[in-house]
PDB file of C-alpha atoms in Angstrom:
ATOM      1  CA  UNK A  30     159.497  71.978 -24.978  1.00 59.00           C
ATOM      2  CA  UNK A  31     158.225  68.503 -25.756  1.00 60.00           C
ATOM      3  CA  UNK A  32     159.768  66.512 -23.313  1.00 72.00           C
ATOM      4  CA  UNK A  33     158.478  68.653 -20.491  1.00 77.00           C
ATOM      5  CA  UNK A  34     154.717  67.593 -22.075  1.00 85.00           C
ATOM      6  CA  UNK A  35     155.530  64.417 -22.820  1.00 89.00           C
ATOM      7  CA  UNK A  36     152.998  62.937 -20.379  1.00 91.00           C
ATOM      8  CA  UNK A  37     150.231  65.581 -21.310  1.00 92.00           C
ATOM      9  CA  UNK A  38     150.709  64.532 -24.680  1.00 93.00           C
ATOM     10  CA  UNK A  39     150.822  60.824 -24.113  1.00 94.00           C
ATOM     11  CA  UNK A  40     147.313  60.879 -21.701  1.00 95.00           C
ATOM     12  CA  UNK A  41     145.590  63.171 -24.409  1.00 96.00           C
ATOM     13  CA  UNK A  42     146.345  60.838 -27.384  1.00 96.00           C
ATOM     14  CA  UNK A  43     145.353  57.660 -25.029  1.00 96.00           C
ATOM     15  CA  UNK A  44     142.397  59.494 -24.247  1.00 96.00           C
ATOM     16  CA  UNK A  45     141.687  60.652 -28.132  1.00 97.00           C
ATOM     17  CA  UNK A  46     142.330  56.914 -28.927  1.00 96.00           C
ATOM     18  CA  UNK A  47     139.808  55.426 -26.520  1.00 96.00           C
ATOM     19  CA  UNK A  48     137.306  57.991 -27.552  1.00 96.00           C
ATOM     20  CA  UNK A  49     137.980  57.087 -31.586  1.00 94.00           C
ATOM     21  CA  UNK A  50     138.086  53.396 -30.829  1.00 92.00           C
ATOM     22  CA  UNK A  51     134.475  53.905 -29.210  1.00 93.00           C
ATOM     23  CA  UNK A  52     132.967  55.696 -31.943  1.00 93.00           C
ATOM     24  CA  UNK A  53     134.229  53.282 -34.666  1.00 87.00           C
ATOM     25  CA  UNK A  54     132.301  50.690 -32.559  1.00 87.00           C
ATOM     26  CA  UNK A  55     129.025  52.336 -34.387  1.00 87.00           C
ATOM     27  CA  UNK A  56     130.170  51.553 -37.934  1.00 83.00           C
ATOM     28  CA  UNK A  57     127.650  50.178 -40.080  1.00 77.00           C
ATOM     29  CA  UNK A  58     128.207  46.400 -40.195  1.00 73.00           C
ATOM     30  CA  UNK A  59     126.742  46.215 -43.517  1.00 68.00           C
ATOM     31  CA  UNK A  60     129.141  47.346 -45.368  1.00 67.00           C
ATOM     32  CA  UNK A  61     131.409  45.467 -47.445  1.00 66.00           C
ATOM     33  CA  UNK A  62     134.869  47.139 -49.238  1.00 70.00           C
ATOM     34  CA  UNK A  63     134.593  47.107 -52.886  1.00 77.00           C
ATOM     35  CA  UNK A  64     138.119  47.198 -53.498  1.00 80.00           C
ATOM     36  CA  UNK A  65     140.790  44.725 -52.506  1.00 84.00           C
ATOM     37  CA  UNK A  66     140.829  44.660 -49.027  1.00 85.00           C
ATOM     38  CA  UNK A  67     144.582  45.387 -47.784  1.00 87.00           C
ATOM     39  CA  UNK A  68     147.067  42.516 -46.464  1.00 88.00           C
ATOM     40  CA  UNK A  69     146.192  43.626 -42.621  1.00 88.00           C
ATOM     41  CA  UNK A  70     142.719  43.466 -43.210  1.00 86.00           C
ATOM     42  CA  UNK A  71     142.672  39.943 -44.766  1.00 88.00           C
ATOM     43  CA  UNK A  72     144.962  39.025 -41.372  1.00 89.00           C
ATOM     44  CA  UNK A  73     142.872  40.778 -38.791  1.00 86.00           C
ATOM     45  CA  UNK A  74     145.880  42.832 -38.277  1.00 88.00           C
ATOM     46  CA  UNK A  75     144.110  46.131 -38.946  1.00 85.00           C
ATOM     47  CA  UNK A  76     142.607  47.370 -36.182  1.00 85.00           C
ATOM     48  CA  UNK A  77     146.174  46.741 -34.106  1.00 89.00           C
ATOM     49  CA  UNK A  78     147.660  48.584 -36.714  1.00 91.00           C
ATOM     50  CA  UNK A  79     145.095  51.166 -37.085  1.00 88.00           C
ATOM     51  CA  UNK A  80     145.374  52.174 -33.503  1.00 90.00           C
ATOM     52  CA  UNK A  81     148.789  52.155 -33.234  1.00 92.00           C
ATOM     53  CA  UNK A  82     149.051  53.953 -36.489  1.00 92.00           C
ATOM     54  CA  UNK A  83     146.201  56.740 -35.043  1.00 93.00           C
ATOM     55  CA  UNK A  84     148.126  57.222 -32.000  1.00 94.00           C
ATOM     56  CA  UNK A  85     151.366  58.357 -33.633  1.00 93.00           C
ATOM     57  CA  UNK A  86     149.612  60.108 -35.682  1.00 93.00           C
ATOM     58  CA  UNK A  87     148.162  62.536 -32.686  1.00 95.00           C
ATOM     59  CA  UNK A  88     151.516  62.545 -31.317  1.00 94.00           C
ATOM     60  CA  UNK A  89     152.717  63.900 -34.176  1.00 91.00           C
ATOM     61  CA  UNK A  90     150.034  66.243 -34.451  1.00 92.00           C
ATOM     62  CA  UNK A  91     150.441  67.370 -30.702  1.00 92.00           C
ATOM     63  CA  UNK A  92     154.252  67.900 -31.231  1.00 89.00           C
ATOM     64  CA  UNK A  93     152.930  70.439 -34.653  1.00 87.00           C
ATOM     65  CA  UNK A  94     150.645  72.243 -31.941  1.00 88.00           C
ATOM     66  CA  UNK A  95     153.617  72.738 -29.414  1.00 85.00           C
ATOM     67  CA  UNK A  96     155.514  74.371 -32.321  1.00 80.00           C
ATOM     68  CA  UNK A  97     152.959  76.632 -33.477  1.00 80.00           C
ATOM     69  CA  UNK A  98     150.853  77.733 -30.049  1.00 78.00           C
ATOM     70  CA  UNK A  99     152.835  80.702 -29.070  1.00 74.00           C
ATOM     71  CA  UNK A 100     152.448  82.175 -32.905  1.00 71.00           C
ATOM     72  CA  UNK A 101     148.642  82.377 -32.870  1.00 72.00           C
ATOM     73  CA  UNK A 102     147.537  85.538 -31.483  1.00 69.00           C
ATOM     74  CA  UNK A 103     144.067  83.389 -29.347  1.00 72.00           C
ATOM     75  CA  UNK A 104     143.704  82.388 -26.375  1.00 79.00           C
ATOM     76  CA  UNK A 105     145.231  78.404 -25.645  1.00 79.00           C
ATOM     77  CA  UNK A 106     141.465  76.943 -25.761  1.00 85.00           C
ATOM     78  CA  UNK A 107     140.347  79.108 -28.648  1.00 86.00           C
ATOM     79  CA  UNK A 108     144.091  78.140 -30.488  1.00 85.00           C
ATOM     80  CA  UNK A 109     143.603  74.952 -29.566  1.00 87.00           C
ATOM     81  CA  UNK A 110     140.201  74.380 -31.787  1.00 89.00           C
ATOM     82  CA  UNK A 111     141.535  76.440 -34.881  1.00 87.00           C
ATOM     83  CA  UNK A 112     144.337  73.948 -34.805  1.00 86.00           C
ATOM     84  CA  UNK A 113     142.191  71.063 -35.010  1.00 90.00           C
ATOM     85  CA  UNK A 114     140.091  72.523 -37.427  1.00 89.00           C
ATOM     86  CA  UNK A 115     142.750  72.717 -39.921  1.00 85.00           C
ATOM     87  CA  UNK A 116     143.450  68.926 -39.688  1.00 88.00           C
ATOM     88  CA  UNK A 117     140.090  68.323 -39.822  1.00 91.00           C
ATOM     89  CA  UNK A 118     139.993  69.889 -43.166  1.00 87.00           C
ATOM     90  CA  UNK A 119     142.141  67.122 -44.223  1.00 83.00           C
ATOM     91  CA  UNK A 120     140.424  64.085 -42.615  1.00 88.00           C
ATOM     92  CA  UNK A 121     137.197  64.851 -43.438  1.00 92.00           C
ATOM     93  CA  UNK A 122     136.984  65.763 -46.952  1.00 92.00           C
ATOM     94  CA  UNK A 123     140.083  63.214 -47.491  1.00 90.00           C
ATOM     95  CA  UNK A 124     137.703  60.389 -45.814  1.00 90.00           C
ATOM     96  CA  UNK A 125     135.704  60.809 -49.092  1.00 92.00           C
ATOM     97  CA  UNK A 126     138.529  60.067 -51.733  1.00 89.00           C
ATOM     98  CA  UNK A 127     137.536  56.292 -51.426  1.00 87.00           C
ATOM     99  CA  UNK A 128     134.602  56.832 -52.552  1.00 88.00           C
ATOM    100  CA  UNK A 129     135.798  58.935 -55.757  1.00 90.00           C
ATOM    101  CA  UNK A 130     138.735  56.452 -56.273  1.00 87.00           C
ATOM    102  CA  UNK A 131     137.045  52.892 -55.645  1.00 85.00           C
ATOM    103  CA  UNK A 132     133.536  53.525 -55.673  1.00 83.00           C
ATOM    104  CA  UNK A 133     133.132  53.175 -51.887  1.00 83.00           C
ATOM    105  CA  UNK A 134     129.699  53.920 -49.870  1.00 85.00           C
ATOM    106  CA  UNK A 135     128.946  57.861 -49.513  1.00 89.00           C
ATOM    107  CA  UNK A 136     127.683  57.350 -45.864  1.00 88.00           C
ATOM    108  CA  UNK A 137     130.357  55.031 -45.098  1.00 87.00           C
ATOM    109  CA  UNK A 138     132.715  57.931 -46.087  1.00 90.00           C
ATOM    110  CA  UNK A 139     130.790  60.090 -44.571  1.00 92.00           C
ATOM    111  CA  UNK A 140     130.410  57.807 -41.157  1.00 92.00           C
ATOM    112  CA  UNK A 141     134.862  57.788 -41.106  1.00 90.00           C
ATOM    113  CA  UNK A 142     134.745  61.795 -41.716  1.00 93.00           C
ATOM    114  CA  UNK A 143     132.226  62.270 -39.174  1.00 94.00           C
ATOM    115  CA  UNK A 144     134.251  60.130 -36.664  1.00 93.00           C
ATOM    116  CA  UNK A 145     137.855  60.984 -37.581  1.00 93.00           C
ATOM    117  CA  UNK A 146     136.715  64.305 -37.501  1.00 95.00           C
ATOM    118  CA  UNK A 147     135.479  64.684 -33.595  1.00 95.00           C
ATOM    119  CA  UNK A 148     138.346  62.743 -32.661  1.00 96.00           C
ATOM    120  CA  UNK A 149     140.759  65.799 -33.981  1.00 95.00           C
ATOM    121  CA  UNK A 150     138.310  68.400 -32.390  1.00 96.00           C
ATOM    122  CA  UNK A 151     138.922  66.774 -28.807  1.00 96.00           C
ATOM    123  CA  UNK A 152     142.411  66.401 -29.403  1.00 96.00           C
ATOM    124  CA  UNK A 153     142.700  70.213 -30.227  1.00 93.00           C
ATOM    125  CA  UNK A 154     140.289  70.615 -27.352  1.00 94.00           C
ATOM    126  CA  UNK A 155     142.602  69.279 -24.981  1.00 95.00           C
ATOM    127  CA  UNK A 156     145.679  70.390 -25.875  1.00 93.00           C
ATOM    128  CA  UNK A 157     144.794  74.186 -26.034  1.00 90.00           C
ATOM    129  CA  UNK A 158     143.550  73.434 -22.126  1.00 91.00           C
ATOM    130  CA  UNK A 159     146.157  71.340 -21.007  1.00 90.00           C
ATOM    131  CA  UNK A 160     149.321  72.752 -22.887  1.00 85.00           C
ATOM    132  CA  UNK A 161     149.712  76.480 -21.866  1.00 73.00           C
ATOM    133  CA  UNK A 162     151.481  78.843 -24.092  1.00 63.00           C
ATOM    134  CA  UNK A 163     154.533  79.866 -23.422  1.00 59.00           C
ATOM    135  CA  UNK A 164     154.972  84.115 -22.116  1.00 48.00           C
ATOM    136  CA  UNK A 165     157.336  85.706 -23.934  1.00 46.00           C
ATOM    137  CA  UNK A 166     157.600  89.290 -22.903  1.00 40.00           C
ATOM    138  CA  UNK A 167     157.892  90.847 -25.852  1.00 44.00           C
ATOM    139  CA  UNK A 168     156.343  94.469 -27.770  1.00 42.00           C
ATOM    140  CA  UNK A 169     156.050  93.019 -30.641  1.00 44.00           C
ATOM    141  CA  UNK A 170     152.068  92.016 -31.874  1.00 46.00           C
ATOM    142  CA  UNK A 171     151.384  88.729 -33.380  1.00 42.00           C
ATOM    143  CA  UNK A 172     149.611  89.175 -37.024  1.00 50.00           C
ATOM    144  CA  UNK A 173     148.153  86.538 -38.559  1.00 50.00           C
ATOM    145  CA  UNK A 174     149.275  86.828 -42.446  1.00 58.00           C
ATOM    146  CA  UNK A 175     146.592  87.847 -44.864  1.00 72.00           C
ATOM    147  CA  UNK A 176     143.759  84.962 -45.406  1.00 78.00           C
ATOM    148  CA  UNK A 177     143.501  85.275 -48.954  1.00 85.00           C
ATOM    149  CA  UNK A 178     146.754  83.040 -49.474  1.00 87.00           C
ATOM    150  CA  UNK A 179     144.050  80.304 -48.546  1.00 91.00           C
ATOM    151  CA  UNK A 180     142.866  80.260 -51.865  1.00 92.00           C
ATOM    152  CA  UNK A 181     145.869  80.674 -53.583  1.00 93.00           C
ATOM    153  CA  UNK A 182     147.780  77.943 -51.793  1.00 94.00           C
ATOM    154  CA  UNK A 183     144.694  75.569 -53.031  1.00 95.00           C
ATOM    155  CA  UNK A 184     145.459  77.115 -56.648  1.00 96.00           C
ATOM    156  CA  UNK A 185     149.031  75.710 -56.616  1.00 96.00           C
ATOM    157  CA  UNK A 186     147.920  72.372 -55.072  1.00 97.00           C
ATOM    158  CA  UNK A 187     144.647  72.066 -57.690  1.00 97.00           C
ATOM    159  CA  UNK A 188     147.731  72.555 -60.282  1.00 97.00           C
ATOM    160  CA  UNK A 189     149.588  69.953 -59.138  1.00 97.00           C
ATOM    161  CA  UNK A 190     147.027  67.726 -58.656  1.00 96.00           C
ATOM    162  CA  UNK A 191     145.862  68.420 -62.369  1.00 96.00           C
ATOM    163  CA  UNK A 192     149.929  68.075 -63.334  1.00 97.00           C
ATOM    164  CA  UNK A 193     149.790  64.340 -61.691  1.00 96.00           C
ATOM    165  CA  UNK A 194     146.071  63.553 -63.373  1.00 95.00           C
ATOM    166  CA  UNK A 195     147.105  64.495 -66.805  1.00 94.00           C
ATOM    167  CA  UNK A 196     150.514  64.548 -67.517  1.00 94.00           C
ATOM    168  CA  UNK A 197     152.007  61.930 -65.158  1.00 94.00           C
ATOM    169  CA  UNK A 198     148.594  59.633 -65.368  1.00 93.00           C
ATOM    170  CA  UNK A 199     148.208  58.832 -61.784  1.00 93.00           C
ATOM    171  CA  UNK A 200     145.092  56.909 -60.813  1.00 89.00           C
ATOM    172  CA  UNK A 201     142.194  58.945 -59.935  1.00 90.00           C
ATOM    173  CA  UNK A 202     138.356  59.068 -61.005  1.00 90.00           C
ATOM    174  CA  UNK A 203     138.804  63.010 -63.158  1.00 90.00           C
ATOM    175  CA  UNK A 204     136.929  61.125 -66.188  1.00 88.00           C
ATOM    176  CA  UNK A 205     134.561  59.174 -64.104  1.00 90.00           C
ATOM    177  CA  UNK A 206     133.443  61.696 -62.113  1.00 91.00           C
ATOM    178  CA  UNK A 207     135.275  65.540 -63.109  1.00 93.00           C
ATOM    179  CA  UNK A 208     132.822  67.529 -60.941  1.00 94.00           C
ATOM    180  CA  UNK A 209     133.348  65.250 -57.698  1.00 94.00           C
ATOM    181  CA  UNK A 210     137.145  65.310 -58.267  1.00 95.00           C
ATOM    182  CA  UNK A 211     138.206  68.571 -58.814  1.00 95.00           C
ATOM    183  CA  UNK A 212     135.796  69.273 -55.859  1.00 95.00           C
ATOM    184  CA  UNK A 213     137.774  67.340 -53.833  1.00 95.00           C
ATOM    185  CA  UNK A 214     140.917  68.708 -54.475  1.00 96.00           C
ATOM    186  CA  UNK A 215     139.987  71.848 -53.862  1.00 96.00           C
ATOM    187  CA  UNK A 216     138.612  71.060 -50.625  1.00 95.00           C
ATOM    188  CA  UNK A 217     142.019  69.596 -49.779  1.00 95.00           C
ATOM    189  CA  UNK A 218     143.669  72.313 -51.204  1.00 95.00           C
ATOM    190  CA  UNK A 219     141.635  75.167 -49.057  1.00 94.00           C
ATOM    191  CA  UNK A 220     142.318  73.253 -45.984  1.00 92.00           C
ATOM    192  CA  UNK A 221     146.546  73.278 -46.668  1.00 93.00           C
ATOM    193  CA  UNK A 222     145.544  77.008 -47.279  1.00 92.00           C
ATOM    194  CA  UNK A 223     144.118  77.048 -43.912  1.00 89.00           C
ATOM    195  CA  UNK A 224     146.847  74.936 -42.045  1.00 88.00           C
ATOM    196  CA  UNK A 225     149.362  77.416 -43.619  1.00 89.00           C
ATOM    197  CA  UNK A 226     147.392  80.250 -42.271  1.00 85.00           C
ATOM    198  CA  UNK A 227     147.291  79.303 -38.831  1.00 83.00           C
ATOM    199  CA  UNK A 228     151.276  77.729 -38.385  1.00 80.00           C
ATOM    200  CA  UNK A 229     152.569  81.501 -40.011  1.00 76.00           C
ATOM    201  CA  UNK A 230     153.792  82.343 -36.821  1.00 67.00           C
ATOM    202  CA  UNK A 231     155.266  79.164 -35.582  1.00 63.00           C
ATOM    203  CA  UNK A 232     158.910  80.582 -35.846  1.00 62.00           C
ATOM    204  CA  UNK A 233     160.787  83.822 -36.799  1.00 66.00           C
ATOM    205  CA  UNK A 234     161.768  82.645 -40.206  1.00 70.00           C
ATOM    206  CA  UNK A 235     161.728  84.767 -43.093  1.00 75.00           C
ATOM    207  CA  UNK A 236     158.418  84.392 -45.693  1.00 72.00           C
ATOM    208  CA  UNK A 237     160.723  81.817 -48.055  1.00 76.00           C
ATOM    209  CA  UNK A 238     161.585  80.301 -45.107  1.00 81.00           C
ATOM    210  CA  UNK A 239     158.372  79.941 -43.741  1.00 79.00           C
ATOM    211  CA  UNK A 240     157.268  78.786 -47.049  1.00 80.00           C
ATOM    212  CA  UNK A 241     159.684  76.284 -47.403  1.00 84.00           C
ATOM    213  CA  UNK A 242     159.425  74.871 -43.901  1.00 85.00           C
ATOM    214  CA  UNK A 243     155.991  74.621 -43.980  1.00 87.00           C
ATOM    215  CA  UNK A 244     156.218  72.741 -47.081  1.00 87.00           C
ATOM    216  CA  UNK A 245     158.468  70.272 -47.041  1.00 84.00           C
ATOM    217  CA  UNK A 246     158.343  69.365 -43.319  1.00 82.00           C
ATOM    218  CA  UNK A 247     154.699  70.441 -42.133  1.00 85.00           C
ATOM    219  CA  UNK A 248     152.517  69.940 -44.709  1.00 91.00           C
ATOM    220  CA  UNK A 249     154.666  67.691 -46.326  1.00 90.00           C
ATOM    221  CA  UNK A 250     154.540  65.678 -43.005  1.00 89.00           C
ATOM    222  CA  UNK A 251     150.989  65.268 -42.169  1.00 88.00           C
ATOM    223  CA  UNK A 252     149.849  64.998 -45.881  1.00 92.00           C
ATOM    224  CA  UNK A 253     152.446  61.642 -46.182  1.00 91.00           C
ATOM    225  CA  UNK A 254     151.114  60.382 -43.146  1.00 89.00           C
ATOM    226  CA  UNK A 255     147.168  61.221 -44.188  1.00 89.00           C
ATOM    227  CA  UNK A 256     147.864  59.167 -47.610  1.00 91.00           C
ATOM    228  CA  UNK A 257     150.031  56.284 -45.746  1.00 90.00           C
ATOM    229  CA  UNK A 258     146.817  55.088 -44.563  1.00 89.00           C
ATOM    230  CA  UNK A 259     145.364  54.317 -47.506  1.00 88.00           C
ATOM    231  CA  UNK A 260     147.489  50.824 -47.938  1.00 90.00           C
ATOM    232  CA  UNK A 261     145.630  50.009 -44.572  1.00 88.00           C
ATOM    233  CA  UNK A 262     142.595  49.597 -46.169  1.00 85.00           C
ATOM    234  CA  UNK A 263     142.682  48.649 -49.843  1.00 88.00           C
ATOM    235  CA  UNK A 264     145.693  46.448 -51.391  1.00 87.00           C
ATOM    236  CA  UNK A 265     148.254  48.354 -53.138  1.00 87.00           C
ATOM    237  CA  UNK A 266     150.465  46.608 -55.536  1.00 88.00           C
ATOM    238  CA  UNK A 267     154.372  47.747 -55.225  1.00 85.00           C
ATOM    239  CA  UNK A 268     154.984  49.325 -58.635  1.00 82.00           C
ATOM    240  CA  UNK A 269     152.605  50.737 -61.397  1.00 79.00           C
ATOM    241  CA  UNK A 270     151.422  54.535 -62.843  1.00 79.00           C
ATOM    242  CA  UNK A 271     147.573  54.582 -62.980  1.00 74.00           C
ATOM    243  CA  UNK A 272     146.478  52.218 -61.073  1.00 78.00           C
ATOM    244  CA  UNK A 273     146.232  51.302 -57.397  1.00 84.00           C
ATOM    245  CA  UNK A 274     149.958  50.892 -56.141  1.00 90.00           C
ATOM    246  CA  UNK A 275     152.500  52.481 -53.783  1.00 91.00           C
ATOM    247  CA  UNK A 276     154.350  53.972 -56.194  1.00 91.00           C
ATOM    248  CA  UNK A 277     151.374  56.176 -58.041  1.00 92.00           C
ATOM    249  CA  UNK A 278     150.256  56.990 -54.324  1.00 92.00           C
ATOM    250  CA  UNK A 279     153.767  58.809 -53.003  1.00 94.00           C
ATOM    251  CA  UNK A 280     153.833  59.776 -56.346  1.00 94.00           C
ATOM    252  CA  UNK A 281     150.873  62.329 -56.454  1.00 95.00           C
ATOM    253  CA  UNK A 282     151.765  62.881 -52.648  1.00 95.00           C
ATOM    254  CA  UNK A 283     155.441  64.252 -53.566  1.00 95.00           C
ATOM    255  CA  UNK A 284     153.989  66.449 -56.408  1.00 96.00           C
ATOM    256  CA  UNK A 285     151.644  67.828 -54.577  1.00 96.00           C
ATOM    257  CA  UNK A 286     154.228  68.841 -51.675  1.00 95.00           C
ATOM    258  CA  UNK A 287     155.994  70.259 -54.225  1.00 95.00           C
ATOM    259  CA  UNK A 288     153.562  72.685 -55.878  1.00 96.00           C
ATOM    260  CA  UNK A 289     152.419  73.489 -52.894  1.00 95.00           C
ATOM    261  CA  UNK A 290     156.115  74.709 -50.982  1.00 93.00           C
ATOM    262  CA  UNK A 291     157.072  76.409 -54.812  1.00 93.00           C
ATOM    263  CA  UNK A 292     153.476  78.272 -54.907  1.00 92.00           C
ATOM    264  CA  UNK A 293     153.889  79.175 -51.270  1.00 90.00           C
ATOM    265  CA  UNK A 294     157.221  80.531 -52.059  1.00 89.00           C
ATOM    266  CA  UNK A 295     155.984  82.764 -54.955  1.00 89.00           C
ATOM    267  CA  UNK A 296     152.496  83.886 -53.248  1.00 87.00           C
ATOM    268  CA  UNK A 297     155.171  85.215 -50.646  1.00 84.00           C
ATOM    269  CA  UNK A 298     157.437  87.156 -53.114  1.00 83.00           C
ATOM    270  CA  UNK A 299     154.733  88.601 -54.080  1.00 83.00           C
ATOM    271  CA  UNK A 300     153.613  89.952 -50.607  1.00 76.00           C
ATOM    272  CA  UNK A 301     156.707  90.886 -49.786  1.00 74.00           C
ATOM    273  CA  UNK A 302     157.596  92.983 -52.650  1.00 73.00           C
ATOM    274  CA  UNK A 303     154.034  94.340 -52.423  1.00 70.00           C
ATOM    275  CA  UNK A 304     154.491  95.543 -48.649  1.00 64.00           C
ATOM    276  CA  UNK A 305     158.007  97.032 -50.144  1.00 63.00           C
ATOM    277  CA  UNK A 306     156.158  99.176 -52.155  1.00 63.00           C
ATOM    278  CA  UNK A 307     153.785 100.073 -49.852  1.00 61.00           C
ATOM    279  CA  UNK A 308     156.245 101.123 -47.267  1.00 56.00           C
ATOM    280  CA  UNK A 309     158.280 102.796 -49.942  1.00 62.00           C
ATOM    281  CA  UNK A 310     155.109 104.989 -50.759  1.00 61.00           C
ATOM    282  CA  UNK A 311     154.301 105.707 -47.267  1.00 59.00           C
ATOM    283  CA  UNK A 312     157.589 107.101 -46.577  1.00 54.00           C
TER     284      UNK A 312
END
């Protein structure tokens, strides 16, 4: 499946990249970091590493689109875009934790967001026209499961998230600024709702399974890769709970993976017993 693609994918990321590279060319060139800048910025090493870092990054994210396509019920252009959108979810409301977390400029943020964020639109542009779904003959109708797991997938990650704020003590800005925080999370949160949503399909597991492959090797995936680019920008000391290190970073990241596959696990035991009932009571 991927290595018949393998060039697609390869000229649409190159493409994607070219087109990123150009927008970031606009960035305001007032504006200075307020944290530590990282080790690769101080070197001039971080636009090399950016790119190459961006690139595997679509990759990876084409490679999650080949696995999913033939589960979504659109067209490939149409599938394409909803794919993208649920990354986008991540990029652009993550794009504003620096702000919340180091006091960063909003409209610098918001200028990352903005640009990360129509990057991921072309990419999901392109692959849903240049990577055809597969036919399978089959009788059997693709359903998309119900949307309102959306909100309570970003219940279980708002718990974790509130589980590594309070009683691990992981850096974050909940005292500074509550409102903006728990804002945030939730915004994150609703998007893994989303991204759950549309990869349901992506193979004939059972619910659990689903749950549990979608969490520890989907999500859990894209959401390590999303936070491994915060060291890219600000320095990160090695070691440390509650304030800006690696450790407090992969910290939060591996609780919130794990809320997130245990609540998706019990938000399908529920549906499943519930659609037991149901077809107990129609028959």
């Amino acid at each position: 499946m991927f290595r018949k693609n393998v060039i697609k994918i390869l000229l649409i990321c190159i493409s994607v990249l070219i087109v990123y590279g150009f927008m970031q060319s606009f960035q305001p060139k007032n504006i200075v970091l307020k944290a530590t800048p990282s080790y690769f910025i101080e070197n001039n090493l971080f636009i090399p590493i950016a790119s190459i870092s961006m690139f595997l990054t679509y990759v990876i994210i084409s490679y999650m689109f080949l696995r999913i396509r033939n589960g979504l019920k659109y067209n490939a252009i149409v599938s394409g875009i909803l794919f993208s959108l649920s990354f986008i979810g991540f990029w652009f409301v993550g794009m504003f934790e620096p702000y919340l977390l180091f006091n960063e400029s909003f409209y610098f943020c918001l200028f990352l967001a903005i640009v990360d964020s129509i990057a991921l639109l072309l990419l999901g542009l392109l692959l849903g026209i240049f990577i055809k779904k597969t036919i399978i003959h089959t009788t059997e109708k693709i359903e998309m499961t119900n949307m309102s797991k959306i909100v309570l997938v970003a219940l279980f990650f708002l718990l974790g998230r509130l589980f590594s704020y309070i009683i691990i003590g992981v850096h974050s800005s909940l005292k500074i600024l509550p409102f903006e925080n728990i804002l945030w999370v939730i915004s994150i949160g609703l998007a893994t709702g989303f991204l759950y949503w549309i990869s349901y399909n992506a193979n004939r597991y059972s619910p659990i399974k689903k749950a549990m492959w979608f969490g520890l090797s989907y999500f859990g995936i894209i959401w390590i890769i999303y936070n491994s680019f915060n060291p890219l920008f600000v320095k990160h000391e090695i070691f440390g709970i509650g304030n800006i290190s690696l450790m407090d970073l992969y910290i939060k990241t591996f609780v919130d993976v794990i809320f997130v596959t245990f609540g998706i696990v019990v938000i399908e035991n529920i549906y499943c017993r519930k659609q037991s009932i149901s077809k107990i009571r129609e028959a």
